[in-house]
Coordinates of C-alpha atoms in Angstrom, one line a residue:
X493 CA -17.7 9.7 8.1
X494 CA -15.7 11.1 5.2
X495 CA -14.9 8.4 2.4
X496 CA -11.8 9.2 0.7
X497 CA -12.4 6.5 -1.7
X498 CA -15.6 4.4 -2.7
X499 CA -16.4 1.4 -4.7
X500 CA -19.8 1.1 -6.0
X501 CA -20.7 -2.5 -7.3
X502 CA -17.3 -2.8 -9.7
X503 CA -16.8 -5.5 -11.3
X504 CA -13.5 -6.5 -12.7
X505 CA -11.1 -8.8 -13.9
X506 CA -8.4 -9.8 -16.2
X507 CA -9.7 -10.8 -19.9
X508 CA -13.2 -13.1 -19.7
X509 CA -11.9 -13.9 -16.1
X510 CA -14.0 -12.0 -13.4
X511 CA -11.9 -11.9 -10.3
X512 CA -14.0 -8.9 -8.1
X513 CA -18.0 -9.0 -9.2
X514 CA -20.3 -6.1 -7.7
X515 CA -18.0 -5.6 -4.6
X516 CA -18.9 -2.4 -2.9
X517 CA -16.2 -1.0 -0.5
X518 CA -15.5 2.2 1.2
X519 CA -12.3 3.7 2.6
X520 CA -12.3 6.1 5.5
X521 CA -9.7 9.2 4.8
X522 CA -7.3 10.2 6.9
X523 CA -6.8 6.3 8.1
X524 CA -4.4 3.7 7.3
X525 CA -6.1 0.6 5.5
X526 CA -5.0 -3.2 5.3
X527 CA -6.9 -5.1 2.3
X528 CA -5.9 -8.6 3.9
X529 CA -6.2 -12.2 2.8
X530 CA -5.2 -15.6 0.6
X531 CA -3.3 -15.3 -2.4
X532 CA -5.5 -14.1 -5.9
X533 CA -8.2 -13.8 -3.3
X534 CA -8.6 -10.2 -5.4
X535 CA -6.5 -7.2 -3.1
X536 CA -4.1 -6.4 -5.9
X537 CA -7.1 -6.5 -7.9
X538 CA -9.1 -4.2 -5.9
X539 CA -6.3 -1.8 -5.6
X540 CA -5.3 -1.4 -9.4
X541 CA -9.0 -0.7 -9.9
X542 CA -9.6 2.3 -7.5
X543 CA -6.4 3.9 -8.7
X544 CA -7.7 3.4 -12.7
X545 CA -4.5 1.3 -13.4
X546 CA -6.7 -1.6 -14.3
X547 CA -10.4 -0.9 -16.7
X548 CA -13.8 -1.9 -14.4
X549 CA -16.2 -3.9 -16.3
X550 CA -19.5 -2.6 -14.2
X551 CA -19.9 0.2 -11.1
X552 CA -18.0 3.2 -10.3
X553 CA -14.8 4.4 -8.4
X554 CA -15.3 7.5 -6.5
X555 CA -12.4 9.4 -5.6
X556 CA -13.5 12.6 -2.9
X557 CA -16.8 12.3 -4.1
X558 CA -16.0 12.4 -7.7
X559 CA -15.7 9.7 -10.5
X560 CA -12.4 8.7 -11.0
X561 CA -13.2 7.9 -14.5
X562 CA -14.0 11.4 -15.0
X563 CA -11.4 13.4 -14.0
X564 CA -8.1 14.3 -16.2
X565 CA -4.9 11.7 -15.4
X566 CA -2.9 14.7 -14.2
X567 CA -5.3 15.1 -11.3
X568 CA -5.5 11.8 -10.2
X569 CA -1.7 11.8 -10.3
X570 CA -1.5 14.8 -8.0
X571 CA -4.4 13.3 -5.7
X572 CA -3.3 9.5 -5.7
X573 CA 0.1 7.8 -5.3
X574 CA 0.4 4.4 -6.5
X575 CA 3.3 2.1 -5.7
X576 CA 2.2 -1.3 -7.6
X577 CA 3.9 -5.3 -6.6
X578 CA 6.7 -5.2 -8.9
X579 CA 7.4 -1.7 -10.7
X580 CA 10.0 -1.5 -13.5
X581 CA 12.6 1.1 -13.7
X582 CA 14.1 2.0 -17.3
X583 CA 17.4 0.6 -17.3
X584 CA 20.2 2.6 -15.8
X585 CA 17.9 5.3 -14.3
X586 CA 19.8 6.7 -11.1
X587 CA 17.7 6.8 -8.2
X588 CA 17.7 10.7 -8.2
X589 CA 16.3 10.8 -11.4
X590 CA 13.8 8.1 -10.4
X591 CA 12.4 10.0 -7.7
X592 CA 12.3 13.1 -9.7
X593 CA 9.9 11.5 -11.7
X594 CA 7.0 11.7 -8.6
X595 CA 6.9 15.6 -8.8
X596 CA 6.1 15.0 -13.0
X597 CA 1.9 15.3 -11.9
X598 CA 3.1 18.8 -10.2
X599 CA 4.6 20.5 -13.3
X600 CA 4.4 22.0 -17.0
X601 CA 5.7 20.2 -20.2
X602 CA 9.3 21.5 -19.7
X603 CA 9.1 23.0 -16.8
X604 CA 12.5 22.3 -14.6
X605 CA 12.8 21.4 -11.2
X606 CA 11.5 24.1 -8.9
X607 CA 13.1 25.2 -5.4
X608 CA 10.1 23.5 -4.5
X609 CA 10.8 20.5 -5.8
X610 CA 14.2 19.8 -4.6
X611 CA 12.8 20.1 -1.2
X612 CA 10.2 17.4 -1.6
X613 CA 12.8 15.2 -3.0
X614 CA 15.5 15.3 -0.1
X615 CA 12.2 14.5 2.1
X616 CA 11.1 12.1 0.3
X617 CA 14.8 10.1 0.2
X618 CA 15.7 11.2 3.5
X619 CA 12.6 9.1 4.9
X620 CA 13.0 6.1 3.2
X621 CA 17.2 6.4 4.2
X622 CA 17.9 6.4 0.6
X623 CA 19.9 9.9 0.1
X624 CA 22.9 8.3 0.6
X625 CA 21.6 6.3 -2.8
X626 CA 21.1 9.2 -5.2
X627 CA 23.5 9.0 -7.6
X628 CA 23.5 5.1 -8.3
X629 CA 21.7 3.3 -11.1
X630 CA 18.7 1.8 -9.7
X631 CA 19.4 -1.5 -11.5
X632 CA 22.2 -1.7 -9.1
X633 CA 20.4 -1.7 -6.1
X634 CA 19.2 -4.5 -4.2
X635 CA 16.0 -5.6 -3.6
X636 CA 15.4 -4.0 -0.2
X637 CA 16.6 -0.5 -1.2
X638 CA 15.0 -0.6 -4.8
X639 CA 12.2 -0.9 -2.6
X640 CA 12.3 1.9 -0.5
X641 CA 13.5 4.0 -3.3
X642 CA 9.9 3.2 -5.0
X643 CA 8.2 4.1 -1.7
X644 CA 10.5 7.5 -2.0
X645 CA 9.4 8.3 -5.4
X646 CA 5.6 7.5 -4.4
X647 CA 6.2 9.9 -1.4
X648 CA 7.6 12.5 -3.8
X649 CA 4.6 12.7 -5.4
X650 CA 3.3 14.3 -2.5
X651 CA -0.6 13.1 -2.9
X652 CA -3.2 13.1 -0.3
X653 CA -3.8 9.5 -0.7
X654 CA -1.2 6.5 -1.0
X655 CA -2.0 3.3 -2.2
X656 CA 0.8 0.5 -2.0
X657 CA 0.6 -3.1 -3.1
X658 CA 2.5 -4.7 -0.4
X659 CA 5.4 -1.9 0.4
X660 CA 7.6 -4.5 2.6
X661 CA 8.2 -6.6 0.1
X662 CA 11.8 -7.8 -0.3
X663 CA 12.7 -6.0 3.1
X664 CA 14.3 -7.9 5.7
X665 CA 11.9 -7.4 9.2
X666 CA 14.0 -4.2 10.5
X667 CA 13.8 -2.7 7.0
X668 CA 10.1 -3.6 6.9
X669 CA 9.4 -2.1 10.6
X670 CA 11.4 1.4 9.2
X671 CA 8.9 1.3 6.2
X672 CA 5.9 0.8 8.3
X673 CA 6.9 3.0 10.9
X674 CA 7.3 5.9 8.3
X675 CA 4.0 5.3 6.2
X676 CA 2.4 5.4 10.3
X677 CA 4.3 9.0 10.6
X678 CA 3.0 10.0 7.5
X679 CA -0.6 9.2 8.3
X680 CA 0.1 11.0 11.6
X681 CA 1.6 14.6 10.8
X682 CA 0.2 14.8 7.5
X683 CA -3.2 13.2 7.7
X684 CA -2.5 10.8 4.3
X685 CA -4.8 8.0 3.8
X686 CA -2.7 5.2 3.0
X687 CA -4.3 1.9 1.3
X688 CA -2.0 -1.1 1.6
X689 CA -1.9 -4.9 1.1
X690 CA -0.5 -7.0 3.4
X691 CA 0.5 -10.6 3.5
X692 CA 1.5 -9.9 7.3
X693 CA -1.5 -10.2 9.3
X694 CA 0.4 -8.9 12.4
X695 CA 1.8 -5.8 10.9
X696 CA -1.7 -5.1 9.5
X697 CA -2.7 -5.4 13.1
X698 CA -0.1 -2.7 14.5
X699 CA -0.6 -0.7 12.1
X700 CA -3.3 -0.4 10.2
X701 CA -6.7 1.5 12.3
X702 CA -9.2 0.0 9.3
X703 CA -8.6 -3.7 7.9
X704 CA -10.8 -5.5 5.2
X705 CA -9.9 -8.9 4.9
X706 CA -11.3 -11.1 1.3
X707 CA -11.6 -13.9 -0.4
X708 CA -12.6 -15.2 -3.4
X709 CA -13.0 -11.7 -4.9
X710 CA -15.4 -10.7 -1.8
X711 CA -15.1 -8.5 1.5
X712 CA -15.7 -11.3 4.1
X713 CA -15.1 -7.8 7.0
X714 CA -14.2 -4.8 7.6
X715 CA -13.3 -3.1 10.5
X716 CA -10.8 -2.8 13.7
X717 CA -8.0 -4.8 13.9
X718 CA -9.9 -6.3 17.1
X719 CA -13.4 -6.7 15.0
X720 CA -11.8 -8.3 11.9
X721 CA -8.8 -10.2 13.0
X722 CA -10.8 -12.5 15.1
X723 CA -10.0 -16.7 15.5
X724 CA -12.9 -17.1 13.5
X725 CA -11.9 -14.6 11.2
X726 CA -8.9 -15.9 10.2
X727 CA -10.1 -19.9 9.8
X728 CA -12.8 -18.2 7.8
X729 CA -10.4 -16.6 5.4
X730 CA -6.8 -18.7 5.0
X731 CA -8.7 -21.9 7.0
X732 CA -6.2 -21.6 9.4
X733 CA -6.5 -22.9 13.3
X734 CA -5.2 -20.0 15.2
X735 CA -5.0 -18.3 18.7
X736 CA -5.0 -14.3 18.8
X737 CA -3.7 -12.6 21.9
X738 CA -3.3 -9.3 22.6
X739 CA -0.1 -7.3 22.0
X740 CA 2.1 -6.8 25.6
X741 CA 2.2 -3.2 24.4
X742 CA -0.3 -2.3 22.5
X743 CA -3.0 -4.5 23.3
X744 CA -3.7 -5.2 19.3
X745 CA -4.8 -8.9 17.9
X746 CA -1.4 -11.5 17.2
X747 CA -2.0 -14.1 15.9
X748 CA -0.4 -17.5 16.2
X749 CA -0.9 -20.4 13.6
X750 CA -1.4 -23.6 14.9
X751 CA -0.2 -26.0 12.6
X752 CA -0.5 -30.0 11.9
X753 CA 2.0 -30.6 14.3
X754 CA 1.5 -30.5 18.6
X755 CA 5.3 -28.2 19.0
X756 CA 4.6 -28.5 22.4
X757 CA 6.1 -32.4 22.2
X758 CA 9.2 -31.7 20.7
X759 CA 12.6 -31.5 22.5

């Protein structure tokens, strides 16, 4: 098994405030990954720290085998995408211009765009349906396609790897289904490993062929959708009653949330 990414015993947090101590994790390439669970439970946390964005206090990131905390920030950039929660724009950017900035790992100081270049970025904006976008100020956007204009610059930057801290965000469910359905493509045809958080247990399910499901800054499992999104799973993790069927077409986990209330009375 290949490991495209491996955590060794990091430990890490924000100030004094350790959220992830010693947690060793390791990502399969070529897969798509869920990191799944509760709110601060640690995913964000655990994704900013394998792509460097936030310091490790203790243990080692390796990215192909190598320490990420070794290698130059122009080669992480060309080997690791990042799209964080909530990025920020500088004001009046078009989205054109936005997007550009993904091939900025790929080129010299002063360099201009490249043939090569141009070609990547009419992918990149042609699937995430924002082409039609390119010459309007980002600021101007709403949330859904400021979203998917993010997930186009991320794609611009044309890495092996993708790591995307919850990419649906803001998206209403068709929007979200077009997003998923293009990072599964991508993972197809072009063999990206793709890191994601997800609040959506379901779409994690459809989609996702590894999931790793925490709490309280540690990996309660990893595995299959089937071997990690289990009842037990799930009441172990949110402590939330649930039944999980089996997808009518694809035979993946569901799950259903049984709340306080019997619905089964109401009329």
């Amino acid at each position: 098994m290949t490991h495209q990414i491996e955590a060794r015993a990091i430990s890490t947090g924000y100030g004094k405030s350790l959220i992830i101590d010693e947690l060793s994790v390791a990502i399969e390439a070529g897969r798509i990954t869920a990191l799944v669970g509760p709110n601060a439970c640690g995913k964000s946390t655990l994704l900013k720290s394998i792509a460097r964005l936030l310091p490790i206090a203790a243990g080692s990131v390796l990215l192909e085998g190598t320490d990420i905390h070794s290698l130059p920030t122009r080669q992480v950039a060309r080997r690791l995408g990042i799209l964080p929660q909530s990025p920020i724009a500088p004001e009046s950017i078009t989205v054109g211009d936005l997007v550009w900035r993904g091939r900025h790992p790929h080129r010299q100081f002063g360099q201009r765009r490249t043939e090569a270049d141009e070609v990547v970025i009419v992918e990149a904006l042609m699937a995430t349906g924002t082409a039609e976008l390119v010459d309007r100020p980002v600021d101007q956007l709403s949330g859904g396609q400021r979203q998917r204009v993010w997930i186009a610059l991320a794609l611009a930057q044309d890495t092996p790897t993708l790591l995307l801290d919850e990419p649906t965000t803001y998206l209403d469910i068709a929007h979200q289904i077009e997003v998923m359905d293009l990072l599964a493509d991508l993972n197809e045809q072009t063999g990206k490993t793709i890191v994601l958080v997800s609040h959506d247990l379901n779409q994690a399910a459809l989609y996702a062929s590894s999931i790793i499901a925490m709490r309280g800054g540690s990996i309660v499992r990893q595995g299959t959708p089937d071997e990690v999104l289990t009842e037990q799973t799930v009441a172990d993790v949110f402590g939330l009653e649930c039944i999980v069927v089996p997808h009518p077409r694809t035979a993946r986990p569901q799950i259903f949330p049984l709340g306080r209330r019997d619905l089964t009375q109401e009329k």
